[in-house]
Short mmCIF file of C-alpha atoms in Angstrom, two decimals:
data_model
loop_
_atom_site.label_atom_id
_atom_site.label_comp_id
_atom_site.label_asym_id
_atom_site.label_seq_id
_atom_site.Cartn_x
_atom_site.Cartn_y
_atom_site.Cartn_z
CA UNK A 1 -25.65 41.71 -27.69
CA UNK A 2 -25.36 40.94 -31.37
CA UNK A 3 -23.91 37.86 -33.25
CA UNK A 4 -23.54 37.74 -37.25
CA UNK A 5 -24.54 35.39 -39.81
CA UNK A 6 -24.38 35.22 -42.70
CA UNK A 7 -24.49 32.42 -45.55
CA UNK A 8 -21.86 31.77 -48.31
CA UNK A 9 -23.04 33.15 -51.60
CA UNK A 10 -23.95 30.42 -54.55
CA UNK A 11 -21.37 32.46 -56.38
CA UNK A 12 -18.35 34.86 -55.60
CA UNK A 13 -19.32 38.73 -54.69
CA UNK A 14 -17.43 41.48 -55.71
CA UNK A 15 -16.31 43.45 -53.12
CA UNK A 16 -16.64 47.24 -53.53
CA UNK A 17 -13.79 49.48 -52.94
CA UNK A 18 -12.60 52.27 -50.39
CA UNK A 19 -14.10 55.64 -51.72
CA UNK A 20 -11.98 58.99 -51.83
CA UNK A 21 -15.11 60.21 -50.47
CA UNK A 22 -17.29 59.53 -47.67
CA UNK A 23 -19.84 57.08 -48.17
CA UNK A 24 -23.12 59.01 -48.13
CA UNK A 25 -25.64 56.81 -46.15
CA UNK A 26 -29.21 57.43 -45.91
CA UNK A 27 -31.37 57.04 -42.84
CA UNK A 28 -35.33 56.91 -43.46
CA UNK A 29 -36.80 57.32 -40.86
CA UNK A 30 -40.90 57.58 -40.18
CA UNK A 31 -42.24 59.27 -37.35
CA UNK A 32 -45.59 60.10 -36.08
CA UNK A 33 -46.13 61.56 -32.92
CA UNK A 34 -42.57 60.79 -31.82
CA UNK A 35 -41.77 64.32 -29.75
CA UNK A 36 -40.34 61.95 -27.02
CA UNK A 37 -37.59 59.95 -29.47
CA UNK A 38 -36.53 61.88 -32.37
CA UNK A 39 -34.14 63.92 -30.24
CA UNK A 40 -32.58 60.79 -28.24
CA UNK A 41 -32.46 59.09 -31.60
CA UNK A 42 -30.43 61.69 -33.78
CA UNK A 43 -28.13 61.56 -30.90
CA UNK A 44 -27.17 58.16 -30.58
CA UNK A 45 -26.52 57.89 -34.54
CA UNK A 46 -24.24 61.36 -33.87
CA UNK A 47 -22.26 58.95 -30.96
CA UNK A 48 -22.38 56.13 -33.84
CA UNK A 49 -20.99 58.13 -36.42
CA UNK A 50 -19.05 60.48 -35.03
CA UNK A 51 -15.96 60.40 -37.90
CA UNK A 52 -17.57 62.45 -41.04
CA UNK A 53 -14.94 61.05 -43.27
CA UNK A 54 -16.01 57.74 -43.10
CA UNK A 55 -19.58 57.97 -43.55
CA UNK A 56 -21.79 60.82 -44.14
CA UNK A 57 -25.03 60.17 -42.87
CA UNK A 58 -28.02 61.87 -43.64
CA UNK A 59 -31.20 61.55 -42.06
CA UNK A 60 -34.37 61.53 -44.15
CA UNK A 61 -37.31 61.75 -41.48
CA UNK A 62 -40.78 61.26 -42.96
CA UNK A 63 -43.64 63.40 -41.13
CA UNK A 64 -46.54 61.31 -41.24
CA UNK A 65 -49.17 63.88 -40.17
CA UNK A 66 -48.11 63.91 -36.09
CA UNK A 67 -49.96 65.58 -34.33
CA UNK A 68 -47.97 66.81 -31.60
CA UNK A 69 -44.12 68.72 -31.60
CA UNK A 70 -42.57 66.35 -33.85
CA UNK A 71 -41.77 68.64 -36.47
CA UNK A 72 -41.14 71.59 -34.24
CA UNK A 73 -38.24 69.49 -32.58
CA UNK A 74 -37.40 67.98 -35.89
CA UNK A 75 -36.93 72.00 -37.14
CA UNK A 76 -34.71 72.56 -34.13
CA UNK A 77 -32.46 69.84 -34.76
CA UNK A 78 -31.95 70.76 -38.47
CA UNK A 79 -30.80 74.42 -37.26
CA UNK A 80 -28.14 72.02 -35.59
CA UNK A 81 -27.27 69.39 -37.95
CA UNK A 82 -27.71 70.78 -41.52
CA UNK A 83 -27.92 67.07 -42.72
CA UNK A 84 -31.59 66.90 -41.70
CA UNK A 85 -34.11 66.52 -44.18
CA UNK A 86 -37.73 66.52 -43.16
CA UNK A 87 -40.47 65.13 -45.83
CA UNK A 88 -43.88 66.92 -43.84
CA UNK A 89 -46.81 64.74 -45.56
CA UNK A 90 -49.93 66.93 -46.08
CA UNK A 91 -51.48 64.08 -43.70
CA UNK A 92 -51.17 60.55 -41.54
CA UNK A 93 -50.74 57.52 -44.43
CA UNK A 94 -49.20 55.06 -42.48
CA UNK A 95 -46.04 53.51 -42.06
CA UNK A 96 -45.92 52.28 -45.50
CA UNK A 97 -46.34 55.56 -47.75
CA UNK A 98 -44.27 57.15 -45.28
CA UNK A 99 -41.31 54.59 -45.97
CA UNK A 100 -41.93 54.92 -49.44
CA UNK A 101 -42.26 58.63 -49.38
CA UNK A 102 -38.23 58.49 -47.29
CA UNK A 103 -36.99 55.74 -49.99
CA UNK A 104 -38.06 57.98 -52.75
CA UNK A 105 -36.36 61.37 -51.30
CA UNK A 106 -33.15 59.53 -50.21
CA UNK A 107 -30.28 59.78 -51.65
CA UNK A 108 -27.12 57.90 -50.15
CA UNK A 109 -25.39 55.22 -52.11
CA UNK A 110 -26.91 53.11 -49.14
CA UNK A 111 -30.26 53.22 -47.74
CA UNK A 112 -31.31 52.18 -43.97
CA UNK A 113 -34.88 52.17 -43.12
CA UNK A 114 -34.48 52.51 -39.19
CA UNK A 115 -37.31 53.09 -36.34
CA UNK A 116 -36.98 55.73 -34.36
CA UNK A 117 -37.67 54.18 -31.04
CA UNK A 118 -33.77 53.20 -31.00
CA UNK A 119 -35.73 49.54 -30.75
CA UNK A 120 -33.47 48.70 -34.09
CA UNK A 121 -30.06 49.69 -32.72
CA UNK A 122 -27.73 52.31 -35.26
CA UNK A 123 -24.59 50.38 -33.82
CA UNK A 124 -25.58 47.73 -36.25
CA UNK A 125 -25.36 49.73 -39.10
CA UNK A 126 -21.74 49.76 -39.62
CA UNK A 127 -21.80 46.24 -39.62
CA UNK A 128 -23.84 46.02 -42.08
CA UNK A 129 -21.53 49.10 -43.82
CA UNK A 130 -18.98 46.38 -43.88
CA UNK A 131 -21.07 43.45 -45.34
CA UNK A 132 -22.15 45.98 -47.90
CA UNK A 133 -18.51 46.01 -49.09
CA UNK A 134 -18.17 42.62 -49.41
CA UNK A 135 -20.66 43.07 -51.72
CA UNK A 136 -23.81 41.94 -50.74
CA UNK A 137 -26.53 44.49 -52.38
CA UNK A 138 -29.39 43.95 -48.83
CA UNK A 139 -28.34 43.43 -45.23
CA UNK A 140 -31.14 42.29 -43.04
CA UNK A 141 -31.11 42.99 -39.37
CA UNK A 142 -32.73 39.48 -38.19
CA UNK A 143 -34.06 39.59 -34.83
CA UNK A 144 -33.25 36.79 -32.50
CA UNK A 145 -35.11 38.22 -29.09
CA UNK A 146 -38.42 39.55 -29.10
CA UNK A 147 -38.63 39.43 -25.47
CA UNK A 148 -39.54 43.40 -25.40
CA UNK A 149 -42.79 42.29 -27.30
CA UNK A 150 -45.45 41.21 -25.65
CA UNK A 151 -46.72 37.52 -25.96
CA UNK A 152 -49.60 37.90 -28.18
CA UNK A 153 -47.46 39.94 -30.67
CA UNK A 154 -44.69 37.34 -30.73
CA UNK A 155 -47.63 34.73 -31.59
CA UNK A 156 -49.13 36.59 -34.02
CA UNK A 157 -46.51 37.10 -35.50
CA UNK A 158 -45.11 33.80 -35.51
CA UNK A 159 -48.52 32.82 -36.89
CA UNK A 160 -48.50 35.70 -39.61
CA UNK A 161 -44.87 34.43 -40.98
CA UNK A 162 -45.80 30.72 -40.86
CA UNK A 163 -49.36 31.32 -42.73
CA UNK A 164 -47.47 34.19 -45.16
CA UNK A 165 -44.59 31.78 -46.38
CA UNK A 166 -47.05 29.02 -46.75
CA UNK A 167 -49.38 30.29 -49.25
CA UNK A 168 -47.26 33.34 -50.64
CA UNK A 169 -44.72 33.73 -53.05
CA UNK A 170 -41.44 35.28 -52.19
CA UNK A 171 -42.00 33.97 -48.81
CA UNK A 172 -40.39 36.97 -46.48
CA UNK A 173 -37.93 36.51 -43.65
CA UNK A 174 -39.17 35.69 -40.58
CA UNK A 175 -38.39 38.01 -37.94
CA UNK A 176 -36.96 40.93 -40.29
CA UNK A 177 -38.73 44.34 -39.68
CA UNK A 178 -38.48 47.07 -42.22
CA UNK A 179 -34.92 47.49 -40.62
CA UNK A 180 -32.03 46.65 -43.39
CA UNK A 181 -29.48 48.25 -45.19
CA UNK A 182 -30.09 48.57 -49.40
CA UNK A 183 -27.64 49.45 -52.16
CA UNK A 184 -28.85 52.19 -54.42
CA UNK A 185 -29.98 50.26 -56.52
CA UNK A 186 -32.34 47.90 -54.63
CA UNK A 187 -33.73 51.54 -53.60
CA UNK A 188 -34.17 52.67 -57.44
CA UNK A 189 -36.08 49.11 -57.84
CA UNK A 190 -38.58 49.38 -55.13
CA UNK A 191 -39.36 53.44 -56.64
CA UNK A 192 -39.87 51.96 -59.95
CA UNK A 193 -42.61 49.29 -58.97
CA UNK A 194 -45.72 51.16 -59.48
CA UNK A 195 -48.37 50.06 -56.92
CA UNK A 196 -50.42 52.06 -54.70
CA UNK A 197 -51.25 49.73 -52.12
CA UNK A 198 -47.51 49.00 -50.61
CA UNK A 199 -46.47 45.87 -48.40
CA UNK A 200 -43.12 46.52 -48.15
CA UNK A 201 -42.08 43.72 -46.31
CA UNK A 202 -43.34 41.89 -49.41
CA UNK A 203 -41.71 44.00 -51.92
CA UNK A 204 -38.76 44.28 -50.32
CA UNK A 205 -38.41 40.58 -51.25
CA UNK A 206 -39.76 40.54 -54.39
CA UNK A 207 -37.06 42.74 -55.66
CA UNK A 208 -34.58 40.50 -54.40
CA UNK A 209 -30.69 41.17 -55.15
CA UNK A 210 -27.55 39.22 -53.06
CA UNK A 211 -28.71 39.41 -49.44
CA UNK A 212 -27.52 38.44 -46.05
CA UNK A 213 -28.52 39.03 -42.45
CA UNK A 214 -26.65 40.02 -39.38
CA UNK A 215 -28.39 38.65 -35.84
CA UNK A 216 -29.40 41.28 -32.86
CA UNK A 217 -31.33 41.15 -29.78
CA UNK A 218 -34.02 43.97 -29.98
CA UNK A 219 -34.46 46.24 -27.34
CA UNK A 220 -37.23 48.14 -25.64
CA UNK A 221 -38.59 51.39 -26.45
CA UNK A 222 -36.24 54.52 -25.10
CA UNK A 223 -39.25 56.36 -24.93
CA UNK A 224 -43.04 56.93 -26.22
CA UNK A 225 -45.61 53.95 -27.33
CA UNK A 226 -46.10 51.98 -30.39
CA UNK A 227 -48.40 53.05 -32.97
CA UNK A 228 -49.43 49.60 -33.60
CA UNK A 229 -52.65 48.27 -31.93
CA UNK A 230 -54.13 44.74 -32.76
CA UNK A 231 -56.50 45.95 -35.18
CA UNK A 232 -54.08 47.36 -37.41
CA UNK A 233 -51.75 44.57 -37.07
CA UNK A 234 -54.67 42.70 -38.23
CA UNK A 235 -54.83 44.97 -41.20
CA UNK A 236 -51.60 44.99 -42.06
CA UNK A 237 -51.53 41.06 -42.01
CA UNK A 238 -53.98 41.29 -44.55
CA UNK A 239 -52.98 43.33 -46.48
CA UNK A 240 -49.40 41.24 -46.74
CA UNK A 241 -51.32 37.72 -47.10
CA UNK A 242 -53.91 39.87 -50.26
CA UNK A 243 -50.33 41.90 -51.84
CA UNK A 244 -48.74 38.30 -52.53
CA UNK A 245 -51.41 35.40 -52.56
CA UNK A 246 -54.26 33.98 -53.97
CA UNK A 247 -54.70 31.34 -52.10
CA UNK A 248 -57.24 32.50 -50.08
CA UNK A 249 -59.68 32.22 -52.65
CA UNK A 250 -58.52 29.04 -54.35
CA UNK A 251 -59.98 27.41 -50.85
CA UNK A 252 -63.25 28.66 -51.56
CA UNK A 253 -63.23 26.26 -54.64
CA UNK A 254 -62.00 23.63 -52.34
CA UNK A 255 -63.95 24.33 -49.33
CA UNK A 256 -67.00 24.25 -51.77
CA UNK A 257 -66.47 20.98 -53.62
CA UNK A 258 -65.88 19.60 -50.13
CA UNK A 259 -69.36 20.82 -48.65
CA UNK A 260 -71.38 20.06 -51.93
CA UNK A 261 -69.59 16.24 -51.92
CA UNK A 262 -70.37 16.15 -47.68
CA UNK A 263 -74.15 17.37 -48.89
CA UNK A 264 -73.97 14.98 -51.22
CA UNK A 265 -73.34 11.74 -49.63
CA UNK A 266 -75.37 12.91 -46.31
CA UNK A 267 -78.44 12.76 -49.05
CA UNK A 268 -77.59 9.21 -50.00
CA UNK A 269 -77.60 7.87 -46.67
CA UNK A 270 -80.88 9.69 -45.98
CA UNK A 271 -82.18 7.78 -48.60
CA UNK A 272 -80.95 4.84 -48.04
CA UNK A 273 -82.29 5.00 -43.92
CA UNK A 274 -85.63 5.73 -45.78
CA UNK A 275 -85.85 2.87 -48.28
CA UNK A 276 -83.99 0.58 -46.05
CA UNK A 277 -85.45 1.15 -42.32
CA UNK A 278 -88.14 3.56 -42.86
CA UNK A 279 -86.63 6.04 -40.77
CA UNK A 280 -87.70 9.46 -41.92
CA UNK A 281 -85.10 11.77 -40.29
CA UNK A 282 -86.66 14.97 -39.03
CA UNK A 283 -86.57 17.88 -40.71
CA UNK A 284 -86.03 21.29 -38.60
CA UNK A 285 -83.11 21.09 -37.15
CA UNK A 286 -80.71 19.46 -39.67
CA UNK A 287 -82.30 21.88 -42.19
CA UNK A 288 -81.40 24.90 -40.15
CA UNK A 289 -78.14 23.79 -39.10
CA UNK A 290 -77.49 23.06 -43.16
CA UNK A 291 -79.16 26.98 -43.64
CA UNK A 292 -77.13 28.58 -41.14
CA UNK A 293 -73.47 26.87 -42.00
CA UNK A 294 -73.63 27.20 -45.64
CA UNK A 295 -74.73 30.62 -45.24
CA UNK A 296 -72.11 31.23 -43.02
CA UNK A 297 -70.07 29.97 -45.55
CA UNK A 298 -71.25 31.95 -48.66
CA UNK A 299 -70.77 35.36 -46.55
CA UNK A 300 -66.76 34.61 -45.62
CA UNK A 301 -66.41 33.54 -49.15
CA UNK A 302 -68.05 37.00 -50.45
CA UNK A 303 -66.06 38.74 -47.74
CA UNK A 304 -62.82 37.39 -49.26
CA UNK A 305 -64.03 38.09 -52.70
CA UNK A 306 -64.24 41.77 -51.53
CA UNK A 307 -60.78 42.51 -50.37
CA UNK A 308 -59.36 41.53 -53.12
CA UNK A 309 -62.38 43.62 -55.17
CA UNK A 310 -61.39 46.45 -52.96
CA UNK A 311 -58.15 46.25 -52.95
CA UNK A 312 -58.14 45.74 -56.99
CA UNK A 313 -60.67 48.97 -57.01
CA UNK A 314 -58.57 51.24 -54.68
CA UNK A 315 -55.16 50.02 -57.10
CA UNK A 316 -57.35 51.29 -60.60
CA UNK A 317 -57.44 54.58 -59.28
CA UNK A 318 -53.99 54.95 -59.41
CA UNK A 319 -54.09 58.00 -56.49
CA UNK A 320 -50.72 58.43 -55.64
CA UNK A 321 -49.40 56.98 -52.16
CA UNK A 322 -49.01 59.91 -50.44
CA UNK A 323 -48.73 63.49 -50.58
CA UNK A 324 -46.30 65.98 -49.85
CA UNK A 325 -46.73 69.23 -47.94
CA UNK A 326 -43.26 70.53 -47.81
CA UNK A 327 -39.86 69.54 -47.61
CA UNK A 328 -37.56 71.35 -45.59
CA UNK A 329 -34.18 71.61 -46.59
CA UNK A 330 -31.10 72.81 -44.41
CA UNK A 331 -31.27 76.71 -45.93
CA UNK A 332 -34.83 77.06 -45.62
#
């Protein structure tokens, strides 16, 4: 069940005409290990677009080093569907470089980053075909039931968005997964920034451009597992919160003008018990609880310190984001 919304523009859009020929849209998709979906998925975006003279689709899947019949299958459907193009990375790189790696092969006049789980439904997409026309550059697919997630990932992520938008700048939409529709040139923007160490979440709102959002209830998987466990969720929210903010080590300064003016007056009144009462306060305890928390506190602030150092360290290298093993085209 899907509703739309979307907002009235600050100014008027200009809607883009009927083509003589088919629009050419672009589906990136990533997969890794996904034997179980990539068949079930190519065939519900057949059922979807099933009139070739109203949109031509063609599928871009990214290999990201699977490790079980994913390309095989993916072989056998391009003997079928000569539309197939398969980008086999020379390893796994993660979601990201593989989404960057489709985004930079595609090449529809309209780009949709899609799952293959079928979790981000392909009846949406001519939907957002037609908001496209109106002439909105980015259609979001906004997600309005997460009840197929379990509870910590809802709150997580809940927490992720809430902390993100507070401290970074552009703040990102909550509830928006990769899944969107892009105008050719949004696409040409996000190959032309140059950084190795991709959040696209992040990016994709940097760049910006007229955007709107369409609402959908999100499914749960047709088939398979996620490839997402806690720990690189974790990751990954770090890696968004490091991209896009410096805030995290501004508090340091904060934090330690805080303890040093706490220190501070804790002295004074130590003092003053002494001169006053003569009450000597005893030593051990306060002195290792004062060791132990500022220590504490020195090693989280060096630990921040160090992912941006590393992050800043693996960026100067300028390796490239991923690498390509082949790409198999229809005639090969």
């Amino acid at each position: 069940m899907t509703s739309e919304l979307h907002a009235a523009p600050r100014q008027s859009l200009i809607h883009r005409p009927q083509l003589d020929t088919p629009l050419v849209l672009s589906l990136v998709v990533p997969v890794y290990n996904e034997a179980e979906t990539v068949a079930l998925f190519v065939e519900r975006v057949e059922q979807v677009f099933a009139d070739p003279d109203a949109v031509r689709v063609e599928y871009v899947f990214v290999n990201d080093g699977s490790e079980d019949e994913t390309l095989d299958i993916l072989l056998l459907l391009q003997r079928r569907i000569a539309r197939i193009r398969i980008v086999d990375l020379s390893r796994n790189f993660g979601k990201e470089a593989a989404l960057s790696a489709g985004l930079r092969c595609a090449t529809g006049q309209v780009v949709v980053p899609i799952d293959v789980d079928l979790q981000d439904p392909p009846e949406l997409i001519p939907t957002m075909v037609k908001r496209w026309r109106e002439g909105y550059d980015v259609v979001l697919g906004h997600r309005i039931d997460r009840a197929s997630d379990s509870w910590a990932k809802r709150a997580s992520a809940n927490w992720f968005y809430r902390i993100h938008n507070k401290i970074a700048d552009p703040a990102i939409p909550e509830n928006v997964g990769d899944f969107r529709l892009m105008d050719r040139q949004v696409v040409d923007a996000l190959n032309d920034l140059p950084e190795s160490r991709r959040f696209m979440k992040g990016l994709f709102a940097w760049v910006g451009f007229r955007t709107t959002h369409i609402d959908y209830s999100r499914p749960e998987r047709v088939a398979g597992t996620s490839k997402f466990n806690g720990w690189r969720l974790w990751n990954f929210a770090l890696e968004g919160i490091t991209s896009f903010s410096t805030d995290p080590l501004k508090i340091w300064t904060y934090l330690g003008i805080a303890v040093s003016l706490s220190a501070f007056l804790f002295a004074i009144l130590i003092v003053l018990k002494v001169v006053l009462f003569g009450i000597d306060v005893p030593g051990y305890a306060s002195l290792m609880v004062a060791v132990t928390f500022l220590g504490g506190l020195q090693l989280i602030g060096i630990g921040v310190l160090g992912e941006y150092l590393g992050r800043t360290y693996l960026e100067s290298k300028r390796r490239p984001v991923y690498l390509v093993r082949r790409i198999y085209e229809a005639e090969d």
